[in-house]
Short mmCIF file of C-alpha atoms in Angstrom, two decimals:
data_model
loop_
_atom_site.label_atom_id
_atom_site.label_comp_id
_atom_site.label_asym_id
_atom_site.label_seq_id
_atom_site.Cartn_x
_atom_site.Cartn_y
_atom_site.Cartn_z
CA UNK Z 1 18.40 53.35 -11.24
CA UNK Z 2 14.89 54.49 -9.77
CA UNK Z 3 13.03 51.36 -9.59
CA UNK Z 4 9.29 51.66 -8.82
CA UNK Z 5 6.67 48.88 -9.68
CA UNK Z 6 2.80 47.48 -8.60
CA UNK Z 7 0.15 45.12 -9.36
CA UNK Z 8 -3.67 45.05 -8.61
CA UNK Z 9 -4.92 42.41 -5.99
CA UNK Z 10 -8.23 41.37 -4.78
CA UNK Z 11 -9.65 44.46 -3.38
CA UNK Z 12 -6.72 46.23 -2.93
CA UNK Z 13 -3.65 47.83 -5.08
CA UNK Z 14 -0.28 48.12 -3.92
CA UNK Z 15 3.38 49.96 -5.14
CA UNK Z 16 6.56 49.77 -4.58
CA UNK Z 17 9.72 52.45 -5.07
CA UNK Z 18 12.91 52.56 -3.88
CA UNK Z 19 14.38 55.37 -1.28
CA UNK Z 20 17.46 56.30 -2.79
CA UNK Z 21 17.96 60.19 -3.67
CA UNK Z 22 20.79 60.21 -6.13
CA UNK Z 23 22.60 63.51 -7.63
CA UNK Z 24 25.37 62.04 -9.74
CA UNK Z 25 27.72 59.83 -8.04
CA UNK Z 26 26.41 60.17 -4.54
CA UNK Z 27 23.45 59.16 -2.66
CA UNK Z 28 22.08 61.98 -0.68
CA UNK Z 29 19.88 60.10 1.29
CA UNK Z 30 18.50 56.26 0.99
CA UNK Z 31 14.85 56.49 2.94
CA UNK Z 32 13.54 58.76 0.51
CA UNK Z 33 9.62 58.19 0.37
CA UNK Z 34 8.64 58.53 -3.21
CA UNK Z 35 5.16 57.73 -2.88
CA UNK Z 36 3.22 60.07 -1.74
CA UNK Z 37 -0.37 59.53 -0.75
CA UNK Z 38 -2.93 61.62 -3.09
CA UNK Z 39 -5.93 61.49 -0.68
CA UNK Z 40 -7.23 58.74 1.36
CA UNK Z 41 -7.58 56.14 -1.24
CA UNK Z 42 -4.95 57.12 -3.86
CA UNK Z 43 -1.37 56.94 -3.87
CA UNK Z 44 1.07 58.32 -6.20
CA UNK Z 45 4.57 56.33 -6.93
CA UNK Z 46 7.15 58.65 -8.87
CA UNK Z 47 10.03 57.94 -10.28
CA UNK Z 48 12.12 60.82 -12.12
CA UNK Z 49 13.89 63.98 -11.39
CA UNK Z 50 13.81 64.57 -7.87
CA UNK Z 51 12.60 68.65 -8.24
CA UNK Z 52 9.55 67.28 -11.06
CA UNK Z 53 8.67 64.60 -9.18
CA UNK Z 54 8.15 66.71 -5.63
CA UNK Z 55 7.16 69.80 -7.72
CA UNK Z 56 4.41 67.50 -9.66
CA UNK Z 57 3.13 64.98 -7.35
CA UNK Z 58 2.68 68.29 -4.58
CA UNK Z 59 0.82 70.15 -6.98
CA UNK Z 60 -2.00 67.20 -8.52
CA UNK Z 61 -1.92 66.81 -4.65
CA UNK Z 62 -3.61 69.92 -3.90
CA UNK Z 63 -5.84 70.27 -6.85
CA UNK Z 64 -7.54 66.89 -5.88
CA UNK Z 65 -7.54 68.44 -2.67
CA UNK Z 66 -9.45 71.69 -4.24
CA UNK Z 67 -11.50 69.54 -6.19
CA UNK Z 68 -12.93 67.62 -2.49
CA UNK Z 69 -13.41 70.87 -0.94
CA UNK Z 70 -15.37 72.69 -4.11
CA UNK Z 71 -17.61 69.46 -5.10
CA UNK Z 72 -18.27 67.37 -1.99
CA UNK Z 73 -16.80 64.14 -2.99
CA UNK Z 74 -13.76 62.90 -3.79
CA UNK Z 75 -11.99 62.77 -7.59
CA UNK Z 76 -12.20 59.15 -8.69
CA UNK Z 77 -8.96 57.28 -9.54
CA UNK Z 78 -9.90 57.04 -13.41
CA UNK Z 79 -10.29 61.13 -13.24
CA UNK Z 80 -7.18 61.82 -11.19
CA UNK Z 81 -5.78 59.70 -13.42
CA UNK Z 82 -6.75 61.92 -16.34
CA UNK Z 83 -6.77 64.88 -14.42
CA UNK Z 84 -2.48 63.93 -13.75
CA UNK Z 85 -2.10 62.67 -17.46
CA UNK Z 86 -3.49 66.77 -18.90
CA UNK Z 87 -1.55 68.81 -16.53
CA UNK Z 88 1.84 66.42 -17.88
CA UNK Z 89 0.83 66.96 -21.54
CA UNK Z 90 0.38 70.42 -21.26
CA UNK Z 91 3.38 71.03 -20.02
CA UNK Z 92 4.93 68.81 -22.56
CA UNK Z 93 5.75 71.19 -25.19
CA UNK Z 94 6.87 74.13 -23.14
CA UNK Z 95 8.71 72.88 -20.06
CA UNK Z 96 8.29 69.53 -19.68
CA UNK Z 97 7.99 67.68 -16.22
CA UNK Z 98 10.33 63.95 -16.28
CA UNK Z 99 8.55 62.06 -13.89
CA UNK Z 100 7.01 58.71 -14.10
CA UNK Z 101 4.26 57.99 -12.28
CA UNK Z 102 2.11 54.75 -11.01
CA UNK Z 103 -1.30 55.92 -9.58
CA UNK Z 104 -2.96 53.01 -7.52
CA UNK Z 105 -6.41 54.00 -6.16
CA UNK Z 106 -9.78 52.00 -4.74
CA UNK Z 107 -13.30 53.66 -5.61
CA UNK Z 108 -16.11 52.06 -3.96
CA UNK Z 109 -18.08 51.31 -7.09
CA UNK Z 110 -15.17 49.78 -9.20
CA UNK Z 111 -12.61 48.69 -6.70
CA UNK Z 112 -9.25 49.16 -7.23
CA UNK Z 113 -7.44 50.33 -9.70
CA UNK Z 114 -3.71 51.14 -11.01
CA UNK Z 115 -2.55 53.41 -13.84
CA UNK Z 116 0.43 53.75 -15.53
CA UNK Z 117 1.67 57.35 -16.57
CA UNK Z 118 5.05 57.83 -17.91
CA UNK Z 119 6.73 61.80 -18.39
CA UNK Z 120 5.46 62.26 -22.16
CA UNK Z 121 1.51 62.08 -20.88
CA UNK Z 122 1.03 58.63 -21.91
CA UNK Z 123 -1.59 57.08 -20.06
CA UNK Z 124 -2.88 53.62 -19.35
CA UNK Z 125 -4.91 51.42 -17.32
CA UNK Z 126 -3.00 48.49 -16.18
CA UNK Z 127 -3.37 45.18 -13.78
CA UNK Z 128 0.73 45.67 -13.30
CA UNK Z 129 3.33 48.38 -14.08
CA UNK Z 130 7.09 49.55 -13.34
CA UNK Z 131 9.42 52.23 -14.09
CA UNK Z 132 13.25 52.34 -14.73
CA UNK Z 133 15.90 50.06 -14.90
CA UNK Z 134 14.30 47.85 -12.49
CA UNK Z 135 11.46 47.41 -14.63
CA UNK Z 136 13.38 44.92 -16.91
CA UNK Z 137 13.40 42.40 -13.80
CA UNK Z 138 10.23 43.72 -12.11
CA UNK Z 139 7.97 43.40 -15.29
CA UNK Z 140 9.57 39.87 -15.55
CA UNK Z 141 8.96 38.51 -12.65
CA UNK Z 142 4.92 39.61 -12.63
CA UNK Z 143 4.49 38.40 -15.92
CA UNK Z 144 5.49 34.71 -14.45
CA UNK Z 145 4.08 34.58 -11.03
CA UNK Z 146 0.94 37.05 -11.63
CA UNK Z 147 -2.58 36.76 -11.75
CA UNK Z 148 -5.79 38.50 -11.13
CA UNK Z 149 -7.17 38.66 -7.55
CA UNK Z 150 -3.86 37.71 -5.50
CA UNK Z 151 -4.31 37.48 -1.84
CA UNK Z 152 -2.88 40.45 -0.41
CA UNK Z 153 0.48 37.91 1.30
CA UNK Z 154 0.44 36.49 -2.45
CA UNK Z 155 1.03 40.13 -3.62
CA UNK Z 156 3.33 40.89 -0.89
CA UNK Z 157 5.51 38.09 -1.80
CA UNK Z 158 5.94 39.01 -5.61
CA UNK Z 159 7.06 42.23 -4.38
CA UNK Z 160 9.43 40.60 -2.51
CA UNK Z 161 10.29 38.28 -5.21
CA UNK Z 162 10.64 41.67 -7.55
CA UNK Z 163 13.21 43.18 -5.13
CA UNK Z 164 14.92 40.27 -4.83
CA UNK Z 165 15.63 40.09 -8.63
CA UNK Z 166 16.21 43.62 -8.80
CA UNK Z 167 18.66 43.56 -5.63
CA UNK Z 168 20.69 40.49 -6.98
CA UNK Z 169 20.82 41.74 -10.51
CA UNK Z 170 20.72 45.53 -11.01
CA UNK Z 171 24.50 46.57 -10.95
CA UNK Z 172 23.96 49.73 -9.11
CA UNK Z 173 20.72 48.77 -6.90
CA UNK Z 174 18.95 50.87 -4.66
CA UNK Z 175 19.32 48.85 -1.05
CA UNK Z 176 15.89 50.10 0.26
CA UNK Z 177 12.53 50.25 -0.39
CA UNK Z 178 9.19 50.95 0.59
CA UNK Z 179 5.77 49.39 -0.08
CA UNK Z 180 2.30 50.97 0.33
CA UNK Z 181 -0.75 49.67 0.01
CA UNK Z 182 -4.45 50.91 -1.02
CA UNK Z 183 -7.54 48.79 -0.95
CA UNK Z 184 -11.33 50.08 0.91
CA UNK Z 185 -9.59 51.38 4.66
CA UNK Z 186 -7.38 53.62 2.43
CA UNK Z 187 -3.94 54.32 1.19
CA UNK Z 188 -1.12 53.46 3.81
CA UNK Z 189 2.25 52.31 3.95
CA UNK Z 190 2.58 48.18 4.49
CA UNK Z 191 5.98 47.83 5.10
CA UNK Z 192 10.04 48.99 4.19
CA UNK Z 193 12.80 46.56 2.55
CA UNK Z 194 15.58 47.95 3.95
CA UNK Z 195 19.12 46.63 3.14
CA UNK Z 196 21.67 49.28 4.51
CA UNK Z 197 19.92 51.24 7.39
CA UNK Z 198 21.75 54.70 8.03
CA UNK Z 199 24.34 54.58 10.47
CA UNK Z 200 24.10 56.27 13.72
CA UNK Z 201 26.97 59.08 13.63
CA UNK Z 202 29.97 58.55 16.00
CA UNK Z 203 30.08 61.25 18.37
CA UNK Z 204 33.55 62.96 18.81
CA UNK S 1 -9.45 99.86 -20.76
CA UNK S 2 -11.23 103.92 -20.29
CA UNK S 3 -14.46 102.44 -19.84
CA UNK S 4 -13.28 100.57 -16.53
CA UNK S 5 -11.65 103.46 -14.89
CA UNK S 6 -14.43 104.76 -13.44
CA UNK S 7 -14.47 104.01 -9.86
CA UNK S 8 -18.18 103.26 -8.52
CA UNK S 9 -17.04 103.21 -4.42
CA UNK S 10 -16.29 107.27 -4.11
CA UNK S 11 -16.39 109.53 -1.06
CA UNK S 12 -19.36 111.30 -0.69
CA UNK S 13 -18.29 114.41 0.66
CA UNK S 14 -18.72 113.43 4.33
CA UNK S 15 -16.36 110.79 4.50
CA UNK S 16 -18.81 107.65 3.65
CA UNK S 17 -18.66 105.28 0.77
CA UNK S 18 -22.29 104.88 0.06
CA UNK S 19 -21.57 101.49 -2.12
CA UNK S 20 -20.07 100.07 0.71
CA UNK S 21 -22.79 100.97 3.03
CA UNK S 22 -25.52 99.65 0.59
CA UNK S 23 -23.62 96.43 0.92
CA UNK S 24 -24.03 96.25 4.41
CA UNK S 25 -27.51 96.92 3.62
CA UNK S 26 -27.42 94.02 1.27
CA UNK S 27 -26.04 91.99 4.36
CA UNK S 28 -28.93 93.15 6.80
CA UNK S 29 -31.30 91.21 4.23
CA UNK S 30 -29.72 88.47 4.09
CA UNK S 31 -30.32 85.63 6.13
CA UNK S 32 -29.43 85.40 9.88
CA UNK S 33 -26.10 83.79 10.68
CA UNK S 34 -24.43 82.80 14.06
CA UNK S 35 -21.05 81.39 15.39
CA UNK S 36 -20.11 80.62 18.96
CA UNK S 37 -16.37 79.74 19.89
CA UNK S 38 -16.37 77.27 23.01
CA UNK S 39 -13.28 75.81 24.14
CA UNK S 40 -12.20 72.97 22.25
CA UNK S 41 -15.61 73.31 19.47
CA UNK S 42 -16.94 76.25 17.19
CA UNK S 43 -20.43 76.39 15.63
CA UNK S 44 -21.85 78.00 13.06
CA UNK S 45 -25.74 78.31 12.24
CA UNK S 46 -27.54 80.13 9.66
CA UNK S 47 -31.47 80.48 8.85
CA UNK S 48 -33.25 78.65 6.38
CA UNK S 49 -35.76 80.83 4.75
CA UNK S 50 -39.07 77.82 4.33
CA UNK S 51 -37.57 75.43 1.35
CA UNK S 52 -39.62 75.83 -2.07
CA UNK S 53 -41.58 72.27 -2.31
CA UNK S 54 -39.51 71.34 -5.40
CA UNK S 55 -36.61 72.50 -4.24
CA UNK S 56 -33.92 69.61 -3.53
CA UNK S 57 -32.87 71.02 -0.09
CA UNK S 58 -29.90 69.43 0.02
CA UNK S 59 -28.28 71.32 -2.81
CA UNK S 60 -28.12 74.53 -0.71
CA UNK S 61 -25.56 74.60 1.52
CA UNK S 62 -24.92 77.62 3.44
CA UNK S 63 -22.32 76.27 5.91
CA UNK S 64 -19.08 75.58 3.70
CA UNK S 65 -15.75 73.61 4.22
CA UNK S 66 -12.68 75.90 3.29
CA UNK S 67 -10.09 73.21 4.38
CA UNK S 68 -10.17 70.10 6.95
CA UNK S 69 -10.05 72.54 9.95
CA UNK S 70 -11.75 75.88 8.89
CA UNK S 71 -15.52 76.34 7.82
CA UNK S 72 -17.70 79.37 6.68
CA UNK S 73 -20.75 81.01 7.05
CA UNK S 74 -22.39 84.32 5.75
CA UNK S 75 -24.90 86.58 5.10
CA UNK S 76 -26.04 88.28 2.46
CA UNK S 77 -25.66 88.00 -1.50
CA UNK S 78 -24.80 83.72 -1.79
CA UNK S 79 -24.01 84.41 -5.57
CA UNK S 80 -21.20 86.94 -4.19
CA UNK S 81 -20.84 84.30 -1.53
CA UNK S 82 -19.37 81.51 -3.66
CA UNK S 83 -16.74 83.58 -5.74
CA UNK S 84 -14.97 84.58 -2.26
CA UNK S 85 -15.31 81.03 -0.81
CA UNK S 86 -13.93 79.62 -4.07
CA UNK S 87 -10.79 81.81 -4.11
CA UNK S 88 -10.60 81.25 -0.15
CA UNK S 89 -10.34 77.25 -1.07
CA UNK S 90 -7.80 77.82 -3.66
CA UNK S 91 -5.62 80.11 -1.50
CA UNK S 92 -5.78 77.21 1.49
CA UNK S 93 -4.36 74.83 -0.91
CA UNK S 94 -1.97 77.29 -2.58
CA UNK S 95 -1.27 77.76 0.93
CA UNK S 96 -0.46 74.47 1.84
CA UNK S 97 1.66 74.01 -1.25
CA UNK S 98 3.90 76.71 -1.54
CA UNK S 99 4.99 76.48 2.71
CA UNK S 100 3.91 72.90 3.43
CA UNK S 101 1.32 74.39 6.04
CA UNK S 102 -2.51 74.94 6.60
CA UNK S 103 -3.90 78.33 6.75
CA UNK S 104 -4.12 79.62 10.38
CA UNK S 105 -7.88 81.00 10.89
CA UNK S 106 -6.57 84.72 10.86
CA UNK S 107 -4.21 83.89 8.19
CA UNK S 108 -7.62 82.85 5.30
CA UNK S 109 -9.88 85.83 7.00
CA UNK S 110 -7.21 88.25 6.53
CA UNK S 111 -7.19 86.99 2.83
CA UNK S 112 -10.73 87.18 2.61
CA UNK S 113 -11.21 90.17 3.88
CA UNK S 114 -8.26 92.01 1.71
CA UNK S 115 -10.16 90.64 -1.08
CA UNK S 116 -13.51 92.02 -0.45
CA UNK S 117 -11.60 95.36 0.54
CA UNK S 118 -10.21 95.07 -2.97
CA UNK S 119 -13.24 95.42 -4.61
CA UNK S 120 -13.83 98.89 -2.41
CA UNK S 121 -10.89 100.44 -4.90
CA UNK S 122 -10.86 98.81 -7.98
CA UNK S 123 -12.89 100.34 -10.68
CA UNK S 124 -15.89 99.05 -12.70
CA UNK S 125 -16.45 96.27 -9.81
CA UNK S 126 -19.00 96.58 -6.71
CA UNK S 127 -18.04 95.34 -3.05
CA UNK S 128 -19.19 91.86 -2.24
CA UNK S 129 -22.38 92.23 -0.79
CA UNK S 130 -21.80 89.67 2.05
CA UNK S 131 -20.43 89.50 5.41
CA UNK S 132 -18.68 85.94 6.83
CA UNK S 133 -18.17 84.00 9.97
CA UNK S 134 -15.36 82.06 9.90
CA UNK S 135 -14.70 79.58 12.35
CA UNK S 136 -11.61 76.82 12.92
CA UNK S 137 -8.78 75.90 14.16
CA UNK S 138 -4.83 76.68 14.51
CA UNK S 139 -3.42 73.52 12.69
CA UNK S 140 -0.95 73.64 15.42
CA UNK S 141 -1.85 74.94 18.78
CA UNK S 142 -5.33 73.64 18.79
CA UNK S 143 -6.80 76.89 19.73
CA UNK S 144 -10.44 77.52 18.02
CA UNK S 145 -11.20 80.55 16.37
CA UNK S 146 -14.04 82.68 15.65
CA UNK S 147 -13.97 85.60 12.94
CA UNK S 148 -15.73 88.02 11.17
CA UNK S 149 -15.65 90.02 7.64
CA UNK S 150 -17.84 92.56 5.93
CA UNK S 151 -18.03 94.11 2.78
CA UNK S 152 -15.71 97.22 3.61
CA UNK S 153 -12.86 94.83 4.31
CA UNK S 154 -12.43 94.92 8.33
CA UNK S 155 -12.52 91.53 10.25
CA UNK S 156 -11.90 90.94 13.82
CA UNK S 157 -12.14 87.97 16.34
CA UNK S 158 -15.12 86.97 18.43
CA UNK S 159 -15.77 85.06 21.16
CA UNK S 160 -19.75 85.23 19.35
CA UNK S 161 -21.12 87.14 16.41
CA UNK S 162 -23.94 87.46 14.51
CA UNK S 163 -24.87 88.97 10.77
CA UNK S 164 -27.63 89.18 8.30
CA UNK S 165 -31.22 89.71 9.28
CA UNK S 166 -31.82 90.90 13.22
CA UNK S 167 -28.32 90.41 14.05
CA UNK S 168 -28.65 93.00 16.51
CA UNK S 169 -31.25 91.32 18.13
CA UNK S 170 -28.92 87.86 18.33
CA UNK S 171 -26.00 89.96 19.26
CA UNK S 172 -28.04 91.30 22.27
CA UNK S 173 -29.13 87.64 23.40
CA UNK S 174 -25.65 86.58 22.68
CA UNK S 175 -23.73 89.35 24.88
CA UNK S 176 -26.41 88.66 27.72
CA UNK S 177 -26.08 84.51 28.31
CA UNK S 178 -22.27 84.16 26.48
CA UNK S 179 -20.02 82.36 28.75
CA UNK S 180 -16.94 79.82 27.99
CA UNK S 181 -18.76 76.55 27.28
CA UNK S 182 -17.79 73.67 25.79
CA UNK S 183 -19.37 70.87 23.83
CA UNK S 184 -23.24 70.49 23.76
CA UNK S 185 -23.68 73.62 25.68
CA UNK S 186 -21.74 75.61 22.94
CA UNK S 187 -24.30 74.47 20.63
CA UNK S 188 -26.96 75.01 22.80
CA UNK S 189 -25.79 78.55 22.52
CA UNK S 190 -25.74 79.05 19.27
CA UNK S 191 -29.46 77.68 18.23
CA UNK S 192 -30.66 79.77 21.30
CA UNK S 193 -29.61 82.85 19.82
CA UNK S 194 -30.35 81.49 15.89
CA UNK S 195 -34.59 80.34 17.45
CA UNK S 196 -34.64 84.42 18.60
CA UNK S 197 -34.85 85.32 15.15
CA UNK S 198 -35.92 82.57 13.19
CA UNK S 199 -39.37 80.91 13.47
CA UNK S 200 -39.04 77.70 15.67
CA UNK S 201 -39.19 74.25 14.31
CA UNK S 202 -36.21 72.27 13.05
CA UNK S 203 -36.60 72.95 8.99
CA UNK S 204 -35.94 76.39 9.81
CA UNK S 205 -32.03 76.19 10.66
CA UNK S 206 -28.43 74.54 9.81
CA UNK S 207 -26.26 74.18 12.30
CA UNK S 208 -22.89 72.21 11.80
CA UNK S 209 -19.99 72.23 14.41
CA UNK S 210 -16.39 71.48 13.91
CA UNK S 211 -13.81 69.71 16.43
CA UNK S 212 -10.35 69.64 15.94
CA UNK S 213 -10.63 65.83 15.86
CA UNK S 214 -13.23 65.51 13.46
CA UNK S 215 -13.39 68.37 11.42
CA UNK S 216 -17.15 69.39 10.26
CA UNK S 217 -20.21 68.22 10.72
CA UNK S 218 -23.41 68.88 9.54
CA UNK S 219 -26.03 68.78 12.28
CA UNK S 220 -28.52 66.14 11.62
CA UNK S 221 -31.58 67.60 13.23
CA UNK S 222 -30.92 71.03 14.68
CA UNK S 223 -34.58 71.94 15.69
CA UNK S 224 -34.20 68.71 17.88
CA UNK S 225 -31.39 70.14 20.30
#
């Protein structure tokens, strides 16, 4: 049901998740932002159990944070990469944490960069990745139309072309999602896909 | 676990705790440190005892980030120095992550300061032989902040302070010219009192400033001011 996917351009990396927080049968909320932006040139798309994913992504969060503040410089994407991948394995045999995670980051010296980590610490270095059930139409669709060093509107429009597929052929699809973007200004969110917007409330 | 029961800070039997007081002592050696609070900037300065020629300067930092918005300075023993500011930088980002908010300035002093005060009662240890100026400001209200620790445990806020070596003598210069400033004359302030003490010429001090806008920076050529 939790779709995230992204793909490595020229010079830049960008993700894609969808907004939907589900618990059961019911949608709490549908502009969820599941991507949350690791520092200023990393960002961190989870997909997974709400609490892990909040509870996880928070906590690398801060200890690249710590890291910054105690060496000067910033971690690079390869070792928050690692750095995310340890902490999940760790965990793995006690009290596991089930989120799924796409790390997209731009260091100076190798430009950028995306890495795919899934909940049992498996970790690899990818040009394009996706989670969940979307991943059957997401993974699809890249494998036709991509190819190394897109054009940043080349990218864009796979995305679309992703959401599209997943939209029209996912039986229970989320209607929204959100796109961000990291290449040498930073991490920042490019745009939302938004199908159903919330409804102002009636007043009585 | 008997061997680290005996306590080394006691009362003597006039009501002082020598260790404590040979920390400060500690402190008085150390190198001089200053911080001004101006209205909307806060600076911090400390001496720089005459580099050793194969010394790579640059590796010796004395004017530390603890977040984006609060710095540090101190005087005294720097090995001492960087156990407190590392558990200061964990505790802003243990902070931040268990109520989704930066430290206030009082909020990291009063941890810093508990911690060295710790060490006053614990047995086996020694107090930190430092004091520290912190400086920043409220993640909210904008207000700058200017504070002080020392090895007993107190802190308190200042509109200036001084430590380490002739801080009595910077204190003095500081009480007579302080006045709300802002900007360039804040800093102005600060290397004025910092060149009473410390021999002039530019190699001699660090000085770095911090804004609320853009955080901390390191003073390219404070003898220059």
């Amino acid at each position: 049901m939790e779709c995230v996917f992204g793909l490595v351009g020229n010079g830049f990396a960008v993700v894609a998740a969808d907004t939907s927080a589900v618990h059961s049968i019911l949608l709490h909320k549908s502009n969820e932002d599941k991507i949350t932006v690791l520092d200023s040139h990393k960002l961190i798309a989870a997909s997974g159990e709400s609490g892990d994913r909040v509870q996880f992504t928070e906590y690398i969060q801060k200890n690249v944070a710590l890291y910054q503040f105690r060496n000067g410089i910033p971690l690079t994407t390869a070792a928050a990469a690692n750095f995310t991948r340890g902490e999940l394995a760790t965990a793995l045999r006690k009290n596991p944490y089930f989120v799924n995670i796409l790390l997209a980051g731009y260091d100076k010296e190798t430009g950028p960069s995306l890495y795919y980590i899934d909940y049992i610490a498996t970790l690899h270095k990818v040009d394009k990745g996706a989670f969940g059930y979307g991943s059957y139409f997401s993974l699809s669709m890249m494998d036709r139309h991509y190819h190394s060093g897109m054009m940043i509107e080349e990218a864009i429009d796979l995305v679309d072309k992703c959401i599209m597929e997943i939209r029209s052929r996912l039986v229970v699809a989320p209607p929204n999602f959100v796109i961000k973007i990291v290449d040498k200004e930073g991490a920042r969110e490019y745009a939302w896909r938004e199908s159903v917007k919330d409804a102002a409330v009636a007043s009585a | 676990m008997a061997r680290y029961d005996r306590a080394i800070t006691v009362f003597s039997p006039d009501g002082h705790l020598f260790q404590v007081e040979y920390a400060l002592e500690a402190v008085r050696k150390g190198n001089a440190a200053v911080g001004v609070r101006g209205t909307d900037i806060v600076v911090l300065g400390v001496e720089k005892k005459s580099a050793a020629k194969l010394q790579d300067s640059r590796s010796v930092r004395k004017i530390v980030s603890l977040d984006d918005h609060v710095a540090l300075a101190c005087a005294g023993l720097k090995a001492d120095a960087r156990i407190l500011i590392n558990r200061a930088r964990i505790e802003c980002q243990s902070h931040r992550l268990t109520v989704e908010d930066p430290v206030t300035v009082e909020y990291i002093t009063r941890y810093i300061a508990g911690l060295q005060q710790k060490y006053t009662q614990s047995g086996g240890v020694r107090p930190f032989g430092l004091s520290t100026l912190i400086v920043g400001f409220d993640p909210y209200t904008g207000v700058p902040s200017l504070y002080q620790t020392d090895p007993s445990g107190t802190f308190s806020a200042w509109k200036a302070n001084a430590t380490g070596r002739n801080s009595n003598s910077m204190r003095e210069f500081l009480e007579k010219n302080y006045k709300e400033t802002y900007g360039q004359e804040t800093v102005k302030l600060a290397i004025r009192a910092l060149l009473e003490v410390v021999e002039s010429g530019g190699k001699n001090i660090e000085v770095a400033v911090m804004t609320k806008e853009d955080g901390l920076r390191q003073l390219e050529c404070p003898g220059c001011q």
